[in-house]
Coordinates of C-alpha atoms and ligand atoms in Angstrom, one line a residue:
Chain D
X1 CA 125.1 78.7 -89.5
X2 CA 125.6 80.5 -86.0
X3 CA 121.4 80.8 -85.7
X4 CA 120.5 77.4 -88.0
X5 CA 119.7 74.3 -86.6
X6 CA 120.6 72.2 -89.3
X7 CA 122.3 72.8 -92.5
X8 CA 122.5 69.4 -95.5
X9 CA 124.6 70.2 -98.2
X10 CA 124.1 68.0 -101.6
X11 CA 122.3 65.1 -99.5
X12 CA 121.1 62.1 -101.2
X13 CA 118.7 59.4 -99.6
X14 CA 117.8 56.2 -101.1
X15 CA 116.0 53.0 -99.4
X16 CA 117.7 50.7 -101.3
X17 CA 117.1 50.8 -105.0
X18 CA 117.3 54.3 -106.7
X19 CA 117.5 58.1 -104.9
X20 CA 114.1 59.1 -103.4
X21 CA 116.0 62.5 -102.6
X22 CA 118.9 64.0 -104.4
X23 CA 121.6 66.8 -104.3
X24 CA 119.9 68.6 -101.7
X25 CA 120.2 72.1 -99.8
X26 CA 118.9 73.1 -96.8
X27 CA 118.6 74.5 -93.5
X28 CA 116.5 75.6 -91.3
X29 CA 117.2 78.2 -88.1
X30 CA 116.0 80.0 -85.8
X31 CA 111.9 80.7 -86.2
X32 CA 111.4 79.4 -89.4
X33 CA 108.0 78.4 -90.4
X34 CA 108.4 75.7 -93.1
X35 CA 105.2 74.1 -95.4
X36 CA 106.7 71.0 -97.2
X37 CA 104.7 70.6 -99.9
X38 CA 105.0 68.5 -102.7
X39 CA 103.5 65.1 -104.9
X40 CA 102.7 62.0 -103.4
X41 CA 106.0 59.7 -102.9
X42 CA 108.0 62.9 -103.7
X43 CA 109.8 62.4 -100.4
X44 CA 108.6 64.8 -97.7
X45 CA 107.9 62.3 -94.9
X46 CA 111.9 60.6 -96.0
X47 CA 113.3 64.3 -95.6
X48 CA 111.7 65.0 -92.1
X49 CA 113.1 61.0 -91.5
X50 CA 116.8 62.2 -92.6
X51 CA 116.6 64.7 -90.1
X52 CA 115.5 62.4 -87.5
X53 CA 118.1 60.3 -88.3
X54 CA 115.6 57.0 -88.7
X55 CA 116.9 57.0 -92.4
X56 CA 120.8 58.1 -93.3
X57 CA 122.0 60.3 -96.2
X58 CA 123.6 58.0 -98.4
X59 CA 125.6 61.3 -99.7
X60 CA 125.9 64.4 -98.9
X61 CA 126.3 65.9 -94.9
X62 CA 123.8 67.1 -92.7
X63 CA 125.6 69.3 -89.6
X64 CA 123.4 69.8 -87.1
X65 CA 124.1 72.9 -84.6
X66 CA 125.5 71.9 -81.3
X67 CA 121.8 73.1 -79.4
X68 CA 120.0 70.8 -81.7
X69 CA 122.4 67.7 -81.5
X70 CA 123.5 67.9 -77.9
X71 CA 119.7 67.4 -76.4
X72 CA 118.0 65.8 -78.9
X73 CA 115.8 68.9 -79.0
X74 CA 113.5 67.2 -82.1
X75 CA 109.6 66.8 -81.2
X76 CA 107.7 64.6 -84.4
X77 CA 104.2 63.9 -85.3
X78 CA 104.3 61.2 -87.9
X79 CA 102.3 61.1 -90.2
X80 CA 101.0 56.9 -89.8
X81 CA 101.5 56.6 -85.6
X82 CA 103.7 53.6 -85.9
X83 CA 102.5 52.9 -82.1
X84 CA 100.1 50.1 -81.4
X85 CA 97.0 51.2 -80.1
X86 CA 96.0 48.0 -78.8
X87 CA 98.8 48.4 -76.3
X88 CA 98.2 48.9 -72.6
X89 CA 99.4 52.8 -71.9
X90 CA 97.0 55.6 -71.5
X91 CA 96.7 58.9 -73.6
X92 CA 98.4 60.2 -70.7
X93 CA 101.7 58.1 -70.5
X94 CA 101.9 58.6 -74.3
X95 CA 101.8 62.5 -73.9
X96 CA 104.9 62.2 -71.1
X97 CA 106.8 59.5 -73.5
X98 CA 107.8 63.1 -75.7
X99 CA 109.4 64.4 -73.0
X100 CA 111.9 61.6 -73.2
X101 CA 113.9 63.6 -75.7
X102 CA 114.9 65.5 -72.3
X103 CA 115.2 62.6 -70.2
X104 CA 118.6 60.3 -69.4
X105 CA 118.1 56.4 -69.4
X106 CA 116.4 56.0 -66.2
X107 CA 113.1 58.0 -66.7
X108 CA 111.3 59.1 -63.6
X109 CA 108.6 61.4 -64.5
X110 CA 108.4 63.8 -61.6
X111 CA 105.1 66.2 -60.2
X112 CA 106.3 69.3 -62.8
X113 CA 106.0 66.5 -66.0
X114 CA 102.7 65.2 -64.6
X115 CA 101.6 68.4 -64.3
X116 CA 103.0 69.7 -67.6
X117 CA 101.4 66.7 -69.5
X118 CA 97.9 67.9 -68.0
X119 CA 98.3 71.4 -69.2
X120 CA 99.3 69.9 -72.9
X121 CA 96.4 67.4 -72.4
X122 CA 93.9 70.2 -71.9
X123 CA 95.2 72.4 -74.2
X124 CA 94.3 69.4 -76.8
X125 CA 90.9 69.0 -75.4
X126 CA 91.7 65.6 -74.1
X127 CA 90.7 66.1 -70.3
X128 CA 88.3 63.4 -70.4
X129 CA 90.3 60.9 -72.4
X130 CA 93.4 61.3 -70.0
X131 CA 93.3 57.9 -68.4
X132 CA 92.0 56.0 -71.8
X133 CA 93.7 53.6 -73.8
X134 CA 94.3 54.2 -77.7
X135 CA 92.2 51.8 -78.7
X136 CA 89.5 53.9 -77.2
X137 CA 90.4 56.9 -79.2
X138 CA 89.0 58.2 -82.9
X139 CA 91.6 58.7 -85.0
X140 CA 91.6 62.4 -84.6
X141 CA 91.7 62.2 -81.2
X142 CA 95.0 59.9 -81.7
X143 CA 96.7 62.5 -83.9
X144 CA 95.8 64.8 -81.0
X145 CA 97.2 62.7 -78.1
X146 CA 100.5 61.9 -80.8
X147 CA 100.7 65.9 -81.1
X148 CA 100.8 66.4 -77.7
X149 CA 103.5 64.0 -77.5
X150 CA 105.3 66.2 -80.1
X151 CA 105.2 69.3 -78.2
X152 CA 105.2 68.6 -74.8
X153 CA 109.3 68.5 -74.5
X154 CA 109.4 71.8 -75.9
X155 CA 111.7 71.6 -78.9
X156 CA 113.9 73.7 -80.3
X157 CA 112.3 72.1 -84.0
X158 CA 109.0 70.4 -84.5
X159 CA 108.4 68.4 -87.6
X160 CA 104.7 67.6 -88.5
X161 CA 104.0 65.5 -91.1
X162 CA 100.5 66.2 -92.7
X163 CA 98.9 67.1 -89.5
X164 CA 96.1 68.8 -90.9
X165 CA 94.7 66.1 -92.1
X166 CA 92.7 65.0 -88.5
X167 CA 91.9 68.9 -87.4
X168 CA 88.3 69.5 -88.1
X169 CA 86.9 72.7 -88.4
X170 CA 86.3 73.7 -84.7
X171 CA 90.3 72.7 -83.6
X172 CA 91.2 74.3 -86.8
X173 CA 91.7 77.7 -85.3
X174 CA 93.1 76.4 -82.3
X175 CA 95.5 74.4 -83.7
X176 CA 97.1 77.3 -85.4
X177 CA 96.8 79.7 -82.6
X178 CA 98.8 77.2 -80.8
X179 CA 101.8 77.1 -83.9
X180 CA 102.0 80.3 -84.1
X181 CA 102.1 80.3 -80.0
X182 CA 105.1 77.6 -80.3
X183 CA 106.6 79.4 -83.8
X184 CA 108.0 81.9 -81.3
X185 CA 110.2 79.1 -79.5
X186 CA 111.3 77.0 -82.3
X187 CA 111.4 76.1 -85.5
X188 CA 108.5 74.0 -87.2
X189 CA 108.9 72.2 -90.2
X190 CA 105.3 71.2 -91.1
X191 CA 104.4 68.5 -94.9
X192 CA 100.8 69.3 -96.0
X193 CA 98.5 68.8 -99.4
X194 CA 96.5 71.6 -98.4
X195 CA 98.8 74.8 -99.6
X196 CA 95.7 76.9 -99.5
X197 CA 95.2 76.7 -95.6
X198 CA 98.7 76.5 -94.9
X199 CA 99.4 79.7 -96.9
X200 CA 98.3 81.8 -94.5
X201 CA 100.5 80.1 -91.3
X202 CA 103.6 79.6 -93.0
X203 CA 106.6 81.9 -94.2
X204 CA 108.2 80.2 -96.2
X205 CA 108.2 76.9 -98.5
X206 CA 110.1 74.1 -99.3
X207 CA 108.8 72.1 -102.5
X208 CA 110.3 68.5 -102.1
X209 CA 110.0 66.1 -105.5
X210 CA 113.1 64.2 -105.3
X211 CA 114.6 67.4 -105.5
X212 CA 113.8 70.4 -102.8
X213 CA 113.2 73.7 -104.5
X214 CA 113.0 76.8 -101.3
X215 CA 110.7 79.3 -101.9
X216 CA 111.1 82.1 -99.1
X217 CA 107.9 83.2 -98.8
X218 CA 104.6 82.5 -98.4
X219 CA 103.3 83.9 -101.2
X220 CA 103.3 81.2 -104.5
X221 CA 102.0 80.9 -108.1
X222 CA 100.8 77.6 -109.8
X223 CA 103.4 78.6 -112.2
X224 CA 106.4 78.6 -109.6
X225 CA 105.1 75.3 -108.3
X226 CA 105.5 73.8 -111.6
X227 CA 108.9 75.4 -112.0
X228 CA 110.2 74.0 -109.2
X229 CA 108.3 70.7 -110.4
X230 CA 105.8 70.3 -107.6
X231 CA 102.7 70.1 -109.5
X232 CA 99.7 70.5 -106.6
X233 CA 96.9 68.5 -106.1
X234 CA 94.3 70.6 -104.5
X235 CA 92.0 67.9 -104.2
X236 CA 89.4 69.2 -101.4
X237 CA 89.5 73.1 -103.1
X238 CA 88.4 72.3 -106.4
X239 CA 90.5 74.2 -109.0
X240 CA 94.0 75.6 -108.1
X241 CA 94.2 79.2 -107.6
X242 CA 96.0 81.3 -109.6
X243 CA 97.8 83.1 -106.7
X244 CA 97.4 82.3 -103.1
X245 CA 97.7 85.1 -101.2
X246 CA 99.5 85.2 -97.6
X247 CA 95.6 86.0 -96.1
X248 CA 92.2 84.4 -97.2
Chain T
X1 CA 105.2 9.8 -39.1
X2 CA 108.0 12.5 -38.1
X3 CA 109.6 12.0 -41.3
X4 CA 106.6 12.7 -43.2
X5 CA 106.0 15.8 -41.6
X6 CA 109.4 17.3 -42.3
X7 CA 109.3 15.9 -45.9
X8 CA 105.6 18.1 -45.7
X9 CA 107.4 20.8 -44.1
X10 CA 109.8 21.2 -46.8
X11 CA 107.2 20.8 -49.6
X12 CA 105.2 23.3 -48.2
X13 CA 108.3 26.2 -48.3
X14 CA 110.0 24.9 -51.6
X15 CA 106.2 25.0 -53.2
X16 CA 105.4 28.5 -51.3
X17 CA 109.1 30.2 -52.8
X18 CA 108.6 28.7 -56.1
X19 CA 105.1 29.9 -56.3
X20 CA 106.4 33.5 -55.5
X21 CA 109.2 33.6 -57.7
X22 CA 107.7 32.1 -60.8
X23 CA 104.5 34.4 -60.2
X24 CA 107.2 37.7 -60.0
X25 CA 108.8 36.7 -63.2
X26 CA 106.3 34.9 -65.1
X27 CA 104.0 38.3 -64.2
X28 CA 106.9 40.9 -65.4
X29 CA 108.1 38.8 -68.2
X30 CA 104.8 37.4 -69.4
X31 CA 103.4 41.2 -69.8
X32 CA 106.1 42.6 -71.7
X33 CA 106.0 39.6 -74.3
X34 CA 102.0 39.5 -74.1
X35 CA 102.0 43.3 -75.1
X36 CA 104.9 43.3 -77.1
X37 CA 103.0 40.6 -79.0
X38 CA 105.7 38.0 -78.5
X39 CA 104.2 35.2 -77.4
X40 CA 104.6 33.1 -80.8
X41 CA 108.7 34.3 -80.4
X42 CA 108.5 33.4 -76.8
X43 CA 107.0 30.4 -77.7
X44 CA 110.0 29.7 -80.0
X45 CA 113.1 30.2 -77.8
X46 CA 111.1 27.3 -75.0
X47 CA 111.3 24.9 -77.4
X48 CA 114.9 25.9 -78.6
X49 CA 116.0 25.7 -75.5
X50 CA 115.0 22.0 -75.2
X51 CA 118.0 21.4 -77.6
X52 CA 119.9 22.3 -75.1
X53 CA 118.7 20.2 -72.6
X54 CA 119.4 17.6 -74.5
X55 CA 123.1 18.1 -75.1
X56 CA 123.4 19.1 -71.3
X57 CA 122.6 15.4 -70.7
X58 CA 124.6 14.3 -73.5
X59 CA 128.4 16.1 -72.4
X60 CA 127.2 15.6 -68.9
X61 CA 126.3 19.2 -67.9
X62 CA 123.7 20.9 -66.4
X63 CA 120.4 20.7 -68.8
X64 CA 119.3 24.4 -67.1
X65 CA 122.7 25.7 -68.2
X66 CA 122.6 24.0 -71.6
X67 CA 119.1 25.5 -71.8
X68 CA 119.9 29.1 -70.9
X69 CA 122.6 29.1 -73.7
X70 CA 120.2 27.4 -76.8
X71 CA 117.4 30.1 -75.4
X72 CA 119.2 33.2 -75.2
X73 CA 121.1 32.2 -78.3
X74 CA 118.2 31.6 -80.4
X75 CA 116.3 35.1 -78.7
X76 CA 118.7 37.2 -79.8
X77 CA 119.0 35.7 -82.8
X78 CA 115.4 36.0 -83.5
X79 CA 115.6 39.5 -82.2
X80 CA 118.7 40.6 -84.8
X81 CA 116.5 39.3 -87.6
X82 CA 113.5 40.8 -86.9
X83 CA 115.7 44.4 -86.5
X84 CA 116.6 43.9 -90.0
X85 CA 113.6 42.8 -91.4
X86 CA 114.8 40.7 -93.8
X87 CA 113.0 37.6 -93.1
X88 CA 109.6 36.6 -92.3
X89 CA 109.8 36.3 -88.9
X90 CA 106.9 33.8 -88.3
X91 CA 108.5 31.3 -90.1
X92 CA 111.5 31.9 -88.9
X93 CA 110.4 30.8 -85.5
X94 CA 108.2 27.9 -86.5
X95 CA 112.1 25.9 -87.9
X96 CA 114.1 27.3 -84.8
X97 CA 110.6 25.9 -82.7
X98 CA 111.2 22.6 -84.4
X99 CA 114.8 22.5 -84.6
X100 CA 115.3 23.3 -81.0
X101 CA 112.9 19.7 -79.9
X102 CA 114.9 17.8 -83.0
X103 CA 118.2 18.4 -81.3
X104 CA 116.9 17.5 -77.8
X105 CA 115.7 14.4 -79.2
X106 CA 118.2 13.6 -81.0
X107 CA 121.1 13.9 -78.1
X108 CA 118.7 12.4 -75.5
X109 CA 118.4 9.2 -77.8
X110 CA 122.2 9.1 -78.0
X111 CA 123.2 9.6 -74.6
X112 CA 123.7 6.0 -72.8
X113 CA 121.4 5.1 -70.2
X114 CA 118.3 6.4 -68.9
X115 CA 117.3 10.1 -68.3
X116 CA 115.7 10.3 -65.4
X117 CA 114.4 13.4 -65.2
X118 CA 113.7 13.8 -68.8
X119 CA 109.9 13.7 -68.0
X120 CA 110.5 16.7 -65.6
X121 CA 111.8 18.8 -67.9
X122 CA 108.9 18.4 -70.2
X123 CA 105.9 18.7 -67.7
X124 CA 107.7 20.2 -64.6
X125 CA 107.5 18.4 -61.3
X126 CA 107.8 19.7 -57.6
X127 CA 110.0 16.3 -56.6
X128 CA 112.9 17.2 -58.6
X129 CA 112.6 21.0 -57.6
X130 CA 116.1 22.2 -56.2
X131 CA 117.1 24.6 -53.5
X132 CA 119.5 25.7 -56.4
X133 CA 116.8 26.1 -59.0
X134 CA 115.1 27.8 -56.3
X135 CA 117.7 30.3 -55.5
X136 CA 118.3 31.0 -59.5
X137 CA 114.9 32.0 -59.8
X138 CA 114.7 34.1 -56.5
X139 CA 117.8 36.3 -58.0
X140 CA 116.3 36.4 -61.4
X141 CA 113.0 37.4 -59.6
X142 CA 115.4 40.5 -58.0
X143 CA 116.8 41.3 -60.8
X144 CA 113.7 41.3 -63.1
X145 CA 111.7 43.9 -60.2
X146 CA 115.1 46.3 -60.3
X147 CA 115.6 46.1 -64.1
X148 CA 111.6 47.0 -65.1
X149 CA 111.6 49.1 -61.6
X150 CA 114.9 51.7 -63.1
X151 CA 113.7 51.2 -66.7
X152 CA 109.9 51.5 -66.9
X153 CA 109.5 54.3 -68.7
X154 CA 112.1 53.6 -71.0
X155 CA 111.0 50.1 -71.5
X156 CA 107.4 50.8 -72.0
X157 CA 108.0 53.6 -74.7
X158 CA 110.2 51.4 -76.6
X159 CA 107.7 48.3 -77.1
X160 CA 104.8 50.8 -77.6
X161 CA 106.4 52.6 -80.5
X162 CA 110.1 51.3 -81.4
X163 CA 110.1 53.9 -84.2
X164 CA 109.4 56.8 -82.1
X165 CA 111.6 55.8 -79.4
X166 CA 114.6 55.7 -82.1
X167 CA 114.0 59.7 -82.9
X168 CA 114.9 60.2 -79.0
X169 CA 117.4 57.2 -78.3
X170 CA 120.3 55.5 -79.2
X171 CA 119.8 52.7 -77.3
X172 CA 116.4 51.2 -78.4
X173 CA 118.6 48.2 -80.1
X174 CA 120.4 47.3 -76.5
X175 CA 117.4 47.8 -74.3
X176 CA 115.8 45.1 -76.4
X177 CA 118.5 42.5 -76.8
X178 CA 119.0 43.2 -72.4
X179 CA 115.2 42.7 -71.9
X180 CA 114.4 39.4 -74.8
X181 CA 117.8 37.6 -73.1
X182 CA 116.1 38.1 -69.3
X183 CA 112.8 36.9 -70.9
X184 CA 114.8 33.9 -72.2
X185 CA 116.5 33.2 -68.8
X186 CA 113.4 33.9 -67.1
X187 CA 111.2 31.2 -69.8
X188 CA 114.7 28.6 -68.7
X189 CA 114.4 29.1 -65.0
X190 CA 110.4 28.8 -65.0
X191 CA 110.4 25.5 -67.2
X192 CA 111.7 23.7 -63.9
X193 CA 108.7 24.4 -62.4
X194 CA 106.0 24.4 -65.6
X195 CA 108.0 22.0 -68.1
X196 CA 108.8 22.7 -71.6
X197 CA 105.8 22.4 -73.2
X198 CA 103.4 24.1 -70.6
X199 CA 105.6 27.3 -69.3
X200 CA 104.5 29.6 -72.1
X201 CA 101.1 29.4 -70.7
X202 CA 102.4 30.2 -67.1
X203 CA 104.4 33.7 -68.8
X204 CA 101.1 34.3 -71.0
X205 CA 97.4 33.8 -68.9
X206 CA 98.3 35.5 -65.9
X207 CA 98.6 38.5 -67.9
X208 CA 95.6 38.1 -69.8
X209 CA 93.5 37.5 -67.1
X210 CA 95.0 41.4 -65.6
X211 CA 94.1 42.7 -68.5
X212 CA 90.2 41.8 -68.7
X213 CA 90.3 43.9 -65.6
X214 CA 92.7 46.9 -66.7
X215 CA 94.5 48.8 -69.4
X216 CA 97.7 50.4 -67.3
X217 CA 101.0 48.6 -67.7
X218 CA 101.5 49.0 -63.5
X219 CA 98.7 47.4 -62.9
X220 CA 98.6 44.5 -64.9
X221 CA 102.3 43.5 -63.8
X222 CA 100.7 44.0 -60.0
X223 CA 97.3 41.6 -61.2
X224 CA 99.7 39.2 -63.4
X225 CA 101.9 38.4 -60.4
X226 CA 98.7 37.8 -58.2
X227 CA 96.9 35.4 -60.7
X228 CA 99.7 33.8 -61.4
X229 CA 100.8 33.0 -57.4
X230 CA 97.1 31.7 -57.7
X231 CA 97.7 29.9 -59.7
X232 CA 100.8 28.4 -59.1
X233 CA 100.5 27.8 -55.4
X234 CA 97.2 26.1 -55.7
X235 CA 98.5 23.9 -59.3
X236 CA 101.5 22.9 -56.6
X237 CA 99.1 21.5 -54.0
X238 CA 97.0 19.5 -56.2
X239 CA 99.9 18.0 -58.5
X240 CA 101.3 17.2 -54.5
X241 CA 98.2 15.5 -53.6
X242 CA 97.3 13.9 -56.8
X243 CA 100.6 13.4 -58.4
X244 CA 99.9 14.6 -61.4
X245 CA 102.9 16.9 -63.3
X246 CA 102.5 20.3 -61.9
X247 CA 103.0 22.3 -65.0
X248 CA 99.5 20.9 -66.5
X249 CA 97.6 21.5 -62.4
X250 CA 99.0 25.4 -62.7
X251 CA 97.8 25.9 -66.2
X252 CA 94.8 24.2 -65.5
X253 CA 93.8 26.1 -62.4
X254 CA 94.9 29.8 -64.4
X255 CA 92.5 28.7 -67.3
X256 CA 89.8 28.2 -64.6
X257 CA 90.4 31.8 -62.6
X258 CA 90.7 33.3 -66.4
X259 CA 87.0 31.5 -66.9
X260 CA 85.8 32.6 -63.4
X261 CA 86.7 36.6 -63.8
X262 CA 85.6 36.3 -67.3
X263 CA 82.1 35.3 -65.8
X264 CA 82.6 38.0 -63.1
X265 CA 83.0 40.9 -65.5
X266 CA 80.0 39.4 -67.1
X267 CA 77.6 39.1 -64.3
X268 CA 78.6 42.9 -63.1
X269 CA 78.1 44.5 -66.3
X270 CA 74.9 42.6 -66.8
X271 CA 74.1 43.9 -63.5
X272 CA 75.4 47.5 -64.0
X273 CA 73.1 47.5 -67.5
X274 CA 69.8 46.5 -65.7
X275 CA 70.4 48.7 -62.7
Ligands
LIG1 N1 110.4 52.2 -95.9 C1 110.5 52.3 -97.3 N2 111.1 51.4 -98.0 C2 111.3 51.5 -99.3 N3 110.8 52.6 -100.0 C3 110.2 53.6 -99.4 C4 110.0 53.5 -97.9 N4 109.4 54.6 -97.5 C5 109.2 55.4 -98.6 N5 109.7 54.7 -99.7 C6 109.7 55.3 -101.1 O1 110.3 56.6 -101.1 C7 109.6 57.5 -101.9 C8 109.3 58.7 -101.0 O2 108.4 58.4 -100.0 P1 107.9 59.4 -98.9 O3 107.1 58.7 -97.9 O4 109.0 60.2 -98.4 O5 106.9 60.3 -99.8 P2 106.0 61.5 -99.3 O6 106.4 62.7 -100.1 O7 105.9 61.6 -97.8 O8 104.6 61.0 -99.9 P3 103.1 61.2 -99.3 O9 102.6 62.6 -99.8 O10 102.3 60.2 -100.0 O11 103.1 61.1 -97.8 C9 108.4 56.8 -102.4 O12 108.6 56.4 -103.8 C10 108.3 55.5 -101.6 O13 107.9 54.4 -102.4
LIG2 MG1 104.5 61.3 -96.4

């Protein structure tokens, strides 16, 4: 546990009526590189909410390590913004909000977060949008502003649920340039549909279906996803691969 | 002659305060409900609160104190439910709305004797404007610029995305509760000058008129505060010169500035188009 940043040990989570995930194990240290894959409903956005601590275990533990607990040090992209765009803040302000996982009650944003917000605002290819409002945005360009937001405070684990789904081919590459950039300063934790893609980031997976089957490495068969009952849908690649290889 | 003069005097300071102080907190308060989306809620705990004006003049108390109780009651009361989601929440405020007016009626039409300023209460009126409501609402006006002044950040992240906040914070639950009971207080100490029935308007088109103009939280609390001391200090002088209640000259007079930049913004861009 000495490196991990979080450890859950036979966690169950329900929202009421029945488990949507049970007995599980897992942690996650250090520079992991996490794809969460898994069915629709099967409970990967629930398991990065557990870990947020937006939904509690109903049995089970989850021990977080003292670096992760004492500062909060969790950056998110969810995967429906549960902002309201129509509200008056600019892409800008929405960027600084992450850094609030660094930040006491009274929240001054000094010259070094202004200026840190820029840099993450260019990095996203947002110059020109800086001093817009959300309702101005596409919805890719949202994701993008709510990405920055996840990053920005540097955290020691970043959890991004289905992310891929607003990169379009030209950010694609930049996108993860920029994980494997951050993968060096934390740990990411990242739910997709799209194994193929994600194959060739990742290191390791972690199959949620009410159950979480961990597969350490990147490397997986359509016969071990069905083991570990995480039938795929690769919807956009047409039939499912025997094998997908680490590079493509 | 002389007497009139210091009875103008007066009018013309006690009009000028209230004017500033209801603009400040109308203007702080009114844009945190009108982008929070609260204005139905806010809506709500005014009317509550005229329950308890009405048992104020029932046990013989202050109706602003039996108000401030009824309104910051019923705010955080809608508040808890709408944290646990377990009711529909428009409904919920549609009963307290109409529960809230049942009460006041009710106790008013019980208490012996007339109520004088009964009618005040509903439509606002300079004349029976205290130094003491005064005072109230230049301390609430303090507090409300130091509260939103230390908080901003924190206060602005919350109402944009509540969820997102609770990932960083443990406090999202008491920032709310702090900032719906100083809306409540705020709604109370603003119906003295606006009445009952017209002081939502006073919290809600100041900020709508700031936000035809801009998208930045800053700077529609700075253009809220403005209309609205437009509004109220020119709503005071014609309810003093044609005695006509003061809450329905102040909304009258924002509806017509709201109409007026509307036309504004039209005319540039029409002019910025052709150019
Ligand atoms: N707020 C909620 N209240 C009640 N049930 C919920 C809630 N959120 C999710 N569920 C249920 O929990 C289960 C897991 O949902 P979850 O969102 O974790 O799935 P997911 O794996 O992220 O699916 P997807 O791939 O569609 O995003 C589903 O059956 C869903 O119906
Ligand atoms: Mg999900």
């Amino acid at each position: 546990m000495a490196t991990c940043l979080f450890e859950m040990k036979s966690l169950s989570a329900s929202y009421g009526a029945g488990l949507v995930l049970q007995d599980i194990d897992f942690r996650v240290c250090g520079n992991d590189f996490i794809g969460v894959i898994g069915p629709n409903g099967g409970g990967k956005t629930t398991l990065l909410k557990v870990i947020l601590g937006l939904v509690r275990p109903v049995a089970g533990e989850l021990i977080f390590s003292r670096e992760l607990r004492n500062s909060n040090n969790i950056g998110y992209l969810p995967q429906i913004s549960t902002g309201d765009s129509n509200y008056p803040v600019t892409v800008k302000d929405v960027v600084l909000s992450g850094l609030m996982i660094r930040k006491g009650l009274v929240s001054r944003m000094n010259k070094a977060d202004q200026k840190k917000a820029d840099e993450v605002i260019e990095e996203l290819g947002l110059e020109s949008l800086a001093e817009s409002s959300l309702n101005q945005l596409s919805g890719g360009q949202l994701q993008r502003v709510l990405l920055g937001r996840a990053i920005i405070g540097e955290p020691k684990l970043l959890l991004l649920d289905e992310p891929g789904n607003f990169v379009d081919a030209n950010f694609e590459h930049d996108f993860y340039e920029k994980l494997r950039d951050l993968n060096q300063r934390m740990a990411i934790l990242m739910v997709s549909h799209d194994i193929g893609t994600i194959s060739a980031h990742i290191k390791s997976f972690a199959c949620v279906n009410r159950h979480l089957n961990y597969h350490p490495s990147s490397e997986i068969s359509n016969e071990q996803l069905l083991a570990y009952g995480c039938p795929i849908q690769l919807i956009t690649h047409g039939a499912v691969p025997h094998t997908v290889l680490k590079t493509h | 002659m002389v007497e009139g003069s210091i009875f103008q005097y007066e009018f013309v300071i006690k009009g000028l305060l209230g004017a500033v102080f209801a603009s400040i907190t109308a203007g702080l308060a009114g844009t945190y409900i009108v982008s929070r989306r609260m204005v139905f809620l806010s809506g709500g705990i005014t009317h509550a609160s005229f329950g308890g004006i009405g048992i104020g003049y029932f046990a013989g108390i202050s109706p602003v104190v039996g108000a401030a109780v009824f309104s910051v009651i019923s705010a955080l009361g809608v508040e808890y439910l709408s944290v646990r989601q377990k009711i529909r929440e428009d409904s919920a405020i549609g009963i307290l709305w109409a529960f809230g007016m049942a009460i006041g009626i009710i106790f008013i039409y019980l208490t012996p004797g007339y109520s004088p300023n009964l009618l005040s209460y509903l439509f606002g009126s300079i004349l029976t404007v205290t130094w003491a409501d005064l005072f109230a609402l230049g301390i609430m006006s303090v507090i409300l610029i130091f509260y939103f002044g230390f908080f901003y950040r924190t206060i602005l992240y919350i109402s944009f995305d509540e969820d997102f906040a609770r990932t960083y914070s443990r406090y999202v639950n008491v920032f709310k509760y702090i900032t719906t009971s100083l809306i409540a207080l705020t709604i109370v100490l603003n119906i003295r000058m606006a009445g009952v029935v017209l002081v939502i308007s006073l919290l809600t088109i100041p900020p709508n008129i700031a936000m035809l103009v801009s998208r930045n939280y800053f700077t529609i609390v700075l253009l809220s505060v403005m209309a609205g001391f437009i509004g109220t200090a020119t709503g005071y002088a014609i309810s003093y010169y044609a005695g006509i209640p003061v809450g329905a000259t102040i909304i009258f007079t924002l509806v017509v500035l709201w109409v007026l930049v509307k036309l504004m913004l039209k005319v540039i861009n029409k002019i910025r188009t052709t150019s």
